[in-house]
Coordinates of C-alpha atoms in Angstrom, one line a residue:
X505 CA -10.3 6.1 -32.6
X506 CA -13.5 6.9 -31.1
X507 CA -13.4 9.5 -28.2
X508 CA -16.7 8.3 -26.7
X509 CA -15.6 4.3 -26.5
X510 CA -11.8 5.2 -25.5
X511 CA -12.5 5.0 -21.9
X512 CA -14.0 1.2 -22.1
X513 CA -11.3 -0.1 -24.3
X514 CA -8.7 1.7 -22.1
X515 CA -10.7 -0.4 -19.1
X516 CA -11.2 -3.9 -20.9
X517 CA -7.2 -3.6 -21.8
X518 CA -6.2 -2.9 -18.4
X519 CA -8.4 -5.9 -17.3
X520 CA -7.6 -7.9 -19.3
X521 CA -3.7 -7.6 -18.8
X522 CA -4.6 -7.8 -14.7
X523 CA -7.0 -11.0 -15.1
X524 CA -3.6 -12.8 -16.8
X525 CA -1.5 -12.4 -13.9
X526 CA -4.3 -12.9 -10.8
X527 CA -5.2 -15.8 -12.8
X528 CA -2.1 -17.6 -12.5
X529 CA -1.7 -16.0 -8.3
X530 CA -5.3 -17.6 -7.5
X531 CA -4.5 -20.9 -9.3
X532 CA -1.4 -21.3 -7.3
X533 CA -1.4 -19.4 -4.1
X534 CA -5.5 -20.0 -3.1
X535 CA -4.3 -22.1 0.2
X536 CA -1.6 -19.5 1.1
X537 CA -4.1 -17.0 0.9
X538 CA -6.9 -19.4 3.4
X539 CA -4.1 -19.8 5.8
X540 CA -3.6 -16.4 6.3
X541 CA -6.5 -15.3 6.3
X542 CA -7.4 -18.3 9.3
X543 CA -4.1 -16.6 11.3
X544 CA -5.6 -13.1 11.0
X545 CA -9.0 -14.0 12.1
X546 CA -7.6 -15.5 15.6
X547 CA -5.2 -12.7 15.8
X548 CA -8.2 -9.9 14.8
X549 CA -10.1 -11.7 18.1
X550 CA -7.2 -11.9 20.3
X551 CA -6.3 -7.8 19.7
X552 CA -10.0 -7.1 20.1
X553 CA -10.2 -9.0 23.5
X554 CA -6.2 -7.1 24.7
X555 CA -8.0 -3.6 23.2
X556 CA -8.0 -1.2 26.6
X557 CA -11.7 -0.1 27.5
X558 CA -10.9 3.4 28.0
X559 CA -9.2 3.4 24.6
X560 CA -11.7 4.7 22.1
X561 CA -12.6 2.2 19.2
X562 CA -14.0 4.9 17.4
X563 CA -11.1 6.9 17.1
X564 CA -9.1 3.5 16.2
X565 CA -11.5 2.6 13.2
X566 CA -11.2 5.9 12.0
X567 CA -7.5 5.9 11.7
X568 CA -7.6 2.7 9.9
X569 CA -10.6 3.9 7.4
X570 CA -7.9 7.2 6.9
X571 CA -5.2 5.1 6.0
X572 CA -7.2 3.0 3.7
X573 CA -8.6 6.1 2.0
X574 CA -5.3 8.4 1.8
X575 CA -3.3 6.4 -1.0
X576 CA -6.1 6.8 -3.1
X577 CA -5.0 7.1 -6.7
X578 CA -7.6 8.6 -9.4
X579 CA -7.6 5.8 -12.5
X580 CA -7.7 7.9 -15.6
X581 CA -5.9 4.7 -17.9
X582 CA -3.8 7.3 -19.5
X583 CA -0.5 6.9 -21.3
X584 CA 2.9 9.0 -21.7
X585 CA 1.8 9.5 -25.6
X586 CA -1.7 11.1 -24.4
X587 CA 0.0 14.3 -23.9
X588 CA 0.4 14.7 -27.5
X589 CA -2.1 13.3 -29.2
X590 CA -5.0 13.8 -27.0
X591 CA -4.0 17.1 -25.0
X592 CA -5.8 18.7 -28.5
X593 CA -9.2 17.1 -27.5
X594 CA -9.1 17.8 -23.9
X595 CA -12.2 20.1 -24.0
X596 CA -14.0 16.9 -25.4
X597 CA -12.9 14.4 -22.8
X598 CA -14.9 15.5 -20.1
X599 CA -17.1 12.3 -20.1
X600 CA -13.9 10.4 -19.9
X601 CA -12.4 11.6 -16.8
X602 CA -16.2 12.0 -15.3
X603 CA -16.2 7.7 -16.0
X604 CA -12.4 7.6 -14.2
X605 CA -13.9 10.1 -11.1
X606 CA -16.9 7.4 -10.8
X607 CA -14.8 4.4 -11.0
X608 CA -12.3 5.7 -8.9
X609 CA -15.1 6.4 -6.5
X610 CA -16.8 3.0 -6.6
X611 CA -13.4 1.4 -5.9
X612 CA -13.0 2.9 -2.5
X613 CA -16.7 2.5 -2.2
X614 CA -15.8 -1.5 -2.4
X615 CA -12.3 -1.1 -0.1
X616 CA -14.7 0.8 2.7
X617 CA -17.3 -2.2 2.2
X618 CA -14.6 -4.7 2.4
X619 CA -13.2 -3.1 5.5
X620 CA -16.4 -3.0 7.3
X621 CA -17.5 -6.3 6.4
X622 CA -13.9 -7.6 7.7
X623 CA -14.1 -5.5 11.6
X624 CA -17.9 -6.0 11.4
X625 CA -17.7 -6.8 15.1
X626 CA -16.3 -3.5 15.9
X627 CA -18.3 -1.7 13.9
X628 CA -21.2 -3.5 15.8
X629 CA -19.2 -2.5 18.9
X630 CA -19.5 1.1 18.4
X631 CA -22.5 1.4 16.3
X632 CA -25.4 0.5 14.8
X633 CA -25.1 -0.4 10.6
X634 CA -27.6 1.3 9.3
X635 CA -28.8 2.9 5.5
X636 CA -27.9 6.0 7.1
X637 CA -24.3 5.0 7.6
X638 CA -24.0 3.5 4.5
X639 CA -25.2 6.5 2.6
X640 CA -22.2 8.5 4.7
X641 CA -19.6 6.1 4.0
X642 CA -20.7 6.7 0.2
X643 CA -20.3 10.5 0.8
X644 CA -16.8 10.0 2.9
X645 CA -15.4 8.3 -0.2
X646 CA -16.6 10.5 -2.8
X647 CA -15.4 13.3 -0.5
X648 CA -12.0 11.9 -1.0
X649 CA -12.0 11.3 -4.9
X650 CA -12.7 14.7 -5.3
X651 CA -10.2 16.0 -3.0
X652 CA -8.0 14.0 -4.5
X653 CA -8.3 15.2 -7.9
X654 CA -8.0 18.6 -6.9
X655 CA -3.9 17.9 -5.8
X656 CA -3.1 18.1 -9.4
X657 CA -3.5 21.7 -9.6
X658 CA -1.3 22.4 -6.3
X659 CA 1.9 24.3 -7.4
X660 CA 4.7 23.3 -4.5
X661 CA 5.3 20.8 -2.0
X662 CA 4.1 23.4 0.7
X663 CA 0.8 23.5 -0.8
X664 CA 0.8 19.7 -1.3
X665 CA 1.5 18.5 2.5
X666 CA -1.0 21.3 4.0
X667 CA -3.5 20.0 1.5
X668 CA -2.4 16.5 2.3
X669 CA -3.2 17.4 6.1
X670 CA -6.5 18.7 5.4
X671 CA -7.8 15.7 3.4
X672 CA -6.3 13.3 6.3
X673 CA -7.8 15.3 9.0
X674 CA -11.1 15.8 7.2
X675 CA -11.8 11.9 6.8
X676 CA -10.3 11.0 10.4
X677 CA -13.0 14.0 11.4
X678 CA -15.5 12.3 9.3
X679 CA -15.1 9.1 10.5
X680 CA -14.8 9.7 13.8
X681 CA -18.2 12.0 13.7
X682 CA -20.2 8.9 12.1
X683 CA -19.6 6.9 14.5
X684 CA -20.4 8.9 17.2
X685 CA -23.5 9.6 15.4
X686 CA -23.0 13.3 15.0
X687 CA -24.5 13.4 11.4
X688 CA -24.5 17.6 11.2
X689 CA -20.5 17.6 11.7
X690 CA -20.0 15.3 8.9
X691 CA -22.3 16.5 7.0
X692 CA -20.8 20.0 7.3
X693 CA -17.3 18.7 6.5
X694 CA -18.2 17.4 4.1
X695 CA -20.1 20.6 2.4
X696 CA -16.7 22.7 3.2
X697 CA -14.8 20.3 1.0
X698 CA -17.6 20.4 -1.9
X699 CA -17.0 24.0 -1.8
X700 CA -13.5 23.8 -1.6
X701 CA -13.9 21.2 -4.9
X702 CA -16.0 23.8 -6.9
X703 CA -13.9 26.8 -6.0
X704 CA -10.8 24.6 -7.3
X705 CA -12.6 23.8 -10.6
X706 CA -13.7 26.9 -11.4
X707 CA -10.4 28.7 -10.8
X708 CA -8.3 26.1 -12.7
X709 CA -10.7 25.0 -16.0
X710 CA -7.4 22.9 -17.3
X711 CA -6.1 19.7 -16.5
X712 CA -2.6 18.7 -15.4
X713 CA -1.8 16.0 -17.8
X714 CA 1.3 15.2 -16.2
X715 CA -0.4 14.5 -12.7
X716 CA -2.6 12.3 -14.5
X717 CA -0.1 9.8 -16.3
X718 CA 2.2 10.3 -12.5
X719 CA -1.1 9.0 -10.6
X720 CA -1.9 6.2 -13.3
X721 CA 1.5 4.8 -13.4
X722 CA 1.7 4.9 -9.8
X723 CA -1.2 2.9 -9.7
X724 CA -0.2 0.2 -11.9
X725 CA 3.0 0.1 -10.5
X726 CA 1.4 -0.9 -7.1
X727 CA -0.5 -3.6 -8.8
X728 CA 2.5 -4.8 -10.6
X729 CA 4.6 -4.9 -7.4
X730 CA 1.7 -6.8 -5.5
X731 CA 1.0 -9.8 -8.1
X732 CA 5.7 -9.3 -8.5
X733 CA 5.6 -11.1 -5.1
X734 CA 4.4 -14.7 -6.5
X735 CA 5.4 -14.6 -9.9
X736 CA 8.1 -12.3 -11.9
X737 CA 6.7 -9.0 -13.7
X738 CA 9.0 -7.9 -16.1
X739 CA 10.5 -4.5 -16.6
X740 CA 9.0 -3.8 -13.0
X741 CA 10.4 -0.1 -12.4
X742 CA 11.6 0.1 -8.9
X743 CA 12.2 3.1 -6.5
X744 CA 15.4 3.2 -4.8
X745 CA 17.6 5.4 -2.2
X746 CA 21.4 5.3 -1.5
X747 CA 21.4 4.7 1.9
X748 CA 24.6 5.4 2.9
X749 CA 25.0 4.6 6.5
X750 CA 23.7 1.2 5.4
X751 CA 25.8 0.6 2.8
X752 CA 28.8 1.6 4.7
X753 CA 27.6 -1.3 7.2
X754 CA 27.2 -3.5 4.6
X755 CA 30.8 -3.4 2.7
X756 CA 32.2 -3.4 6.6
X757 CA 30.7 -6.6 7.3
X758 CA 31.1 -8.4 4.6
X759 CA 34.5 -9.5 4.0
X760 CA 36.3 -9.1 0.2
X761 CA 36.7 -12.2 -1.3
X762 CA 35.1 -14.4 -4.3
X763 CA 32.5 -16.8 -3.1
X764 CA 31.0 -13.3 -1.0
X765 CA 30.7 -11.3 -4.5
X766 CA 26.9 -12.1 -4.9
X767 CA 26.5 -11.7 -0.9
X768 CA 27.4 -8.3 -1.3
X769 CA 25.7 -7.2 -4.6
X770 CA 22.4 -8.9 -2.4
X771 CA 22.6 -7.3 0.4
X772 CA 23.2 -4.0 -1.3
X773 CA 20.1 -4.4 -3.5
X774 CA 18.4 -5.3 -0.4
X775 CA 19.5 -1.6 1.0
X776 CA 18.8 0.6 -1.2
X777 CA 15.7 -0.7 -3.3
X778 CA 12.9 0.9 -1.3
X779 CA 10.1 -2.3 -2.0
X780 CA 12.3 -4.4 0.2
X781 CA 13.5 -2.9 2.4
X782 CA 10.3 -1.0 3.4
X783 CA 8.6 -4.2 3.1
X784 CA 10.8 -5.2 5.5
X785 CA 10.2 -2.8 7.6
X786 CA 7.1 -2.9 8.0
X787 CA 6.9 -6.8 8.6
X788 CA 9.2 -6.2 11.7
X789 CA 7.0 -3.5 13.3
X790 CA 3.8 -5.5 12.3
X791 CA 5.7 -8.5 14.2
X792 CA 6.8 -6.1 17.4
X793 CA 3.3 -4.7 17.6
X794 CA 1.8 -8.0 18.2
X795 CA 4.3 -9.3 20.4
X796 CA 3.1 -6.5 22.3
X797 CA -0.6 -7.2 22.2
X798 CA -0.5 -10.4 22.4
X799 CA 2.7 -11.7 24.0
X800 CA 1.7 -15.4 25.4
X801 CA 1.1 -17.1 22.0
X802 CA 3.1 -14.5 20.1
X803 CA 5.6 -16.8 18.6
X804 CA 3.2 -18.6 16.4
X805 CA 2.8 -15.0 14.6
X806 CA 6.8 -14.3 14.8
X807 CA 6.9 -17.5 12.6
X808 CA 4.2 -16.5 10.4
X809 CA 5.9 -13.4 10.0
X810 CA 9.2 -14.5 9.3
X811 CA 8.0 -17.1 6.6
X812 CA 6.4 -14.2 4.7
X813 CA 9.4 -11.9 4.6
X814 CA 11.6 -14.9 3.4
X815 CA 9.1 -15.7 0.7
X816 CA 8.5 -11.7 -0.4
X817 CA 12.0 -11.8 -0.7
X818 CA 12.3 -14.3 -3.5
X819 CA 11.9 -12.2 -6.7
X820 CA 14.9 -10.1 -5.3
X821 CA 17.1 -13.0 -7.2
X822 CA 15.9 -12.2 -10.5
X823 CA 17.0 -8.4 -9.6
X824 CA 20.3 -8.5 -10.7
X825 CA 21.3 -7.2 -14.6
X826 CA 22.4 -9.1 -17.1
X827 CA 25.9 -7.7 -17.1
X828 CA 26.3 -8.7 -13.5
X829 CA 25.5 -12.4 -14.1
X830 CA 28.1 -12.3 -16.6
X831 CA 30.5 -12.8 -13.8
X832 CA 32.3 -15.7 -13.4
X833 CA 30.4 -17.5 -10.9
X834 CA 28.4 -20.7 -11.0
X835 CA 24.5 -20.5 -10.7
X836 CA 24.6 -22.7 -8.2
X837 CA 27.1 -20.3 -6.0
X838 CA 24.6 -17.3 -7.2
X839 CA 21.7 -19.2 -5.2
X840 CA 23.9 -20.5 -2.1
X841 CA 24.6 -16.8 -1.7
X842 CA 21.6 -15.5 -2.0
X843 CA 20.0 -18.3 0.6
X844 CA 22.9 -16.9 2.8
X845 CA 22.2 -13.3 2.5
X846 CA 18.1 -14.5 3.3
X847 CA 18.9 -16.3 6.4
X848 CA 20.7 -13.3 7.9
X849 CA 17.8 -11.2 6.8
X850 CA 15.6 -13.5 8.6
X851 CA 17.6 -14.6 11.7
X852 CA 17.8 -10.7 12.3
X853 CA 13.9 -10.6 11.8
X854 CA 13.2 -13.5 14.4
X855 CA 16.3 -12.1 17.0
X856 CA 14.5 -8.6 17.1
X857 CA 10.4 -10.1 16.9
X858 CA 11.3 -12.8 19.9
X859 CA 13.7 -10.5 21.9
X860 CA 10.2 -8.0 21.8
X861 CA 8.2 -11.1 22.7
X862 CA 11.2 -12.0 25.9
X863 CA 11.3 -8.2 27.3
X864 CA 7.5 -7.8 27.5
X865 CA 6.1 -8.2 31.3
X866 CA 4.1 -11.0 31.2
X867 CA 6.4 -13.3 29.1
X868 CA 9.0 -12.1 31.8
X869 CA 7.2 -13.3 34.6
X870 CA 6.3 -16.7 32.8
X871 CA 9.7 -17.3 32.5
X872 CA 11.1 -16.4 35.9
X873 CA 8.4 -18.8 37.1

């Protein structure tokens, strides 16, 4: 195989497995997708009309670009079997891991455009769009791909978080600085961390190979558990934690018997796969949050919100192995119990987004009227 073309058939591969699966998503989910994106444009209006004045927009926006930018992977398209049949040629690869730096690059280049174009009214609120600003958002995302691809020569976890601080503080400072249209303190941010980049390269000439195939799979694992929410991916790896407080819970609430065999084996999937339940999570706080902001026409959202957890959670049926549905229980059983364990999941979801929706001031008043 030819070094020099590895990088584009590594590229047209990956591409060509993704366009598979979004192809099927956008021929089935398109109006899913439109709805959505109608109930987050009236909700985007409604939280920029409840946003304080004294509360800085600036500093708001820059959080949210930090975020966006922080789980940033680099995409090198390597494999496990790289590390022996290509750590020999590593000397010659330097064009291919320039191309992943440069793509990498030009994808956060497009999630930064994406973002702007999305909150271009706040933007407009704080700011004036310029070339100017453009040409720094290109230099805060560069920025980050290269202090990115500097983690993989950190040696401990004590290193990792304080470098982990410093790259979150330096594009929340960068941000933050744009807006306010103090150009000289971004632009000598952004000179420390160039220095910092060169310093790292010089002092460490070779690469960490098994950074590299951690960060790629990570990557494709994140696409795989995005398009795994409308159709099944197989041999999806998942991430899991025991949870035992949870799981205690669990086999206390459940009672032992028969029929609530698959109830259980649910609901513990459920607590200790982390997709889930973080997803979960993070639904129910997104829910409370705007219950908060906007508590008069909140329940619309708290409906919204409970109809996406209930349909995220329908690939966690197809989690079970195959020795476990060797058990003998009828399919049909299999699926009342899993629409059981669902509707707890969910009438616990709508007790805690309404109850946050009841105990804020000005539904209270509405209803004491």
């Amino acid at each position: 195989m030819d070094v020099k073309s590895l990088w584009d058939l590594r590229v047209q591969e990956f591409y060509r497995k993704m366009f598979r699966y979004y192809s099927i998503i956008g021929a089935n989910v398109v109006y899913f997708f439109l709805i959505i994106g109608s109930i987050f444009i009236y909700y985007f209006h409604s939280f920029l009309q409840w946003i304080p004045p004294q509360i800085s927009v600036e500093g708001i926006l820059s959080l949210f670009v930090t975020f966006l930018l922080i789980p940033t992977k680099v995409r090198t398209f390597m494999k496990r079997a790289d590390i022996i049949f290509l750590l020999p040629l590593e000397w010659g690869l330097k064009p291919y891991f320039i191309k992943s730096l440069v793509y990498s690059f030009v994808i956060d280049v497009m999630k930064l455009l994406s973002f702007i174009t999305v909150f271009i009214s706040l933007f407009l609120h704080t700011t004036n769009i310029k070339p100017l600003l453009l040409l720094f958002i290109v230099g805060i995302a560069a920025n980050n791909i290269l202090m990115k691809w500097t983690e993989q020569w950190l040696e401990n976890h004590v290193q990792f978080v304080l470098h982990r601080l410093n790259r979150f503080f330096s594009i929340y400072l960068m941000c933050y600085f744009m807006l306010k249209n103090d150009w000289m303190f971004v632009l000598i941010l952004m000179s420390v961390n160039v220095v910092y980049f060169i310093f790292s390269i010089r002092k460490n000439r070779s690469l960490n190979w098994q950074w590299l195939i951690e960060e790629e799979e990570s990557a494709l694992l994140r696409n795989f558990k995005f398009i795994n929410m409308f159709i099944d991916v197989p041999n999806l790896k998942r991430s899991f934690r025991n949870r035992r407080l949870l799981t205690m819970v669990v086999k206390r609430c459940i009672p032992y018997s028969q029929s609530r065999t698959f109830v259980y084996l649910y609901s513990h999937l459920f607590v200790r796969y982390n997709d889930y339940f973080y997803l979960y999570i993070r639904l129910t706080v997104i829910g409370i949050f705007v219950n908060y902001a906007v508590p008069t026409s909140g329940w619309i959202f708290n409906l919204l919100i409970i109809f996406i957890t209930g349909f995220q959670l329908i690939p966690l049926q197809h989690e079970m192995k195959q020795s476990v549905l060797l058990y003998p229980i009828s399919k049909s059983q299999m699926k009342d119990s899993f629409l059981k364990f669902v509707l707890v999941i969910l009438y616990a979801q709508s007790f805690i987004l309404f109850f946050a929706m009841f105990i804020h001031p000005s539904t209270a008043k509405m209803c004491a009227i």
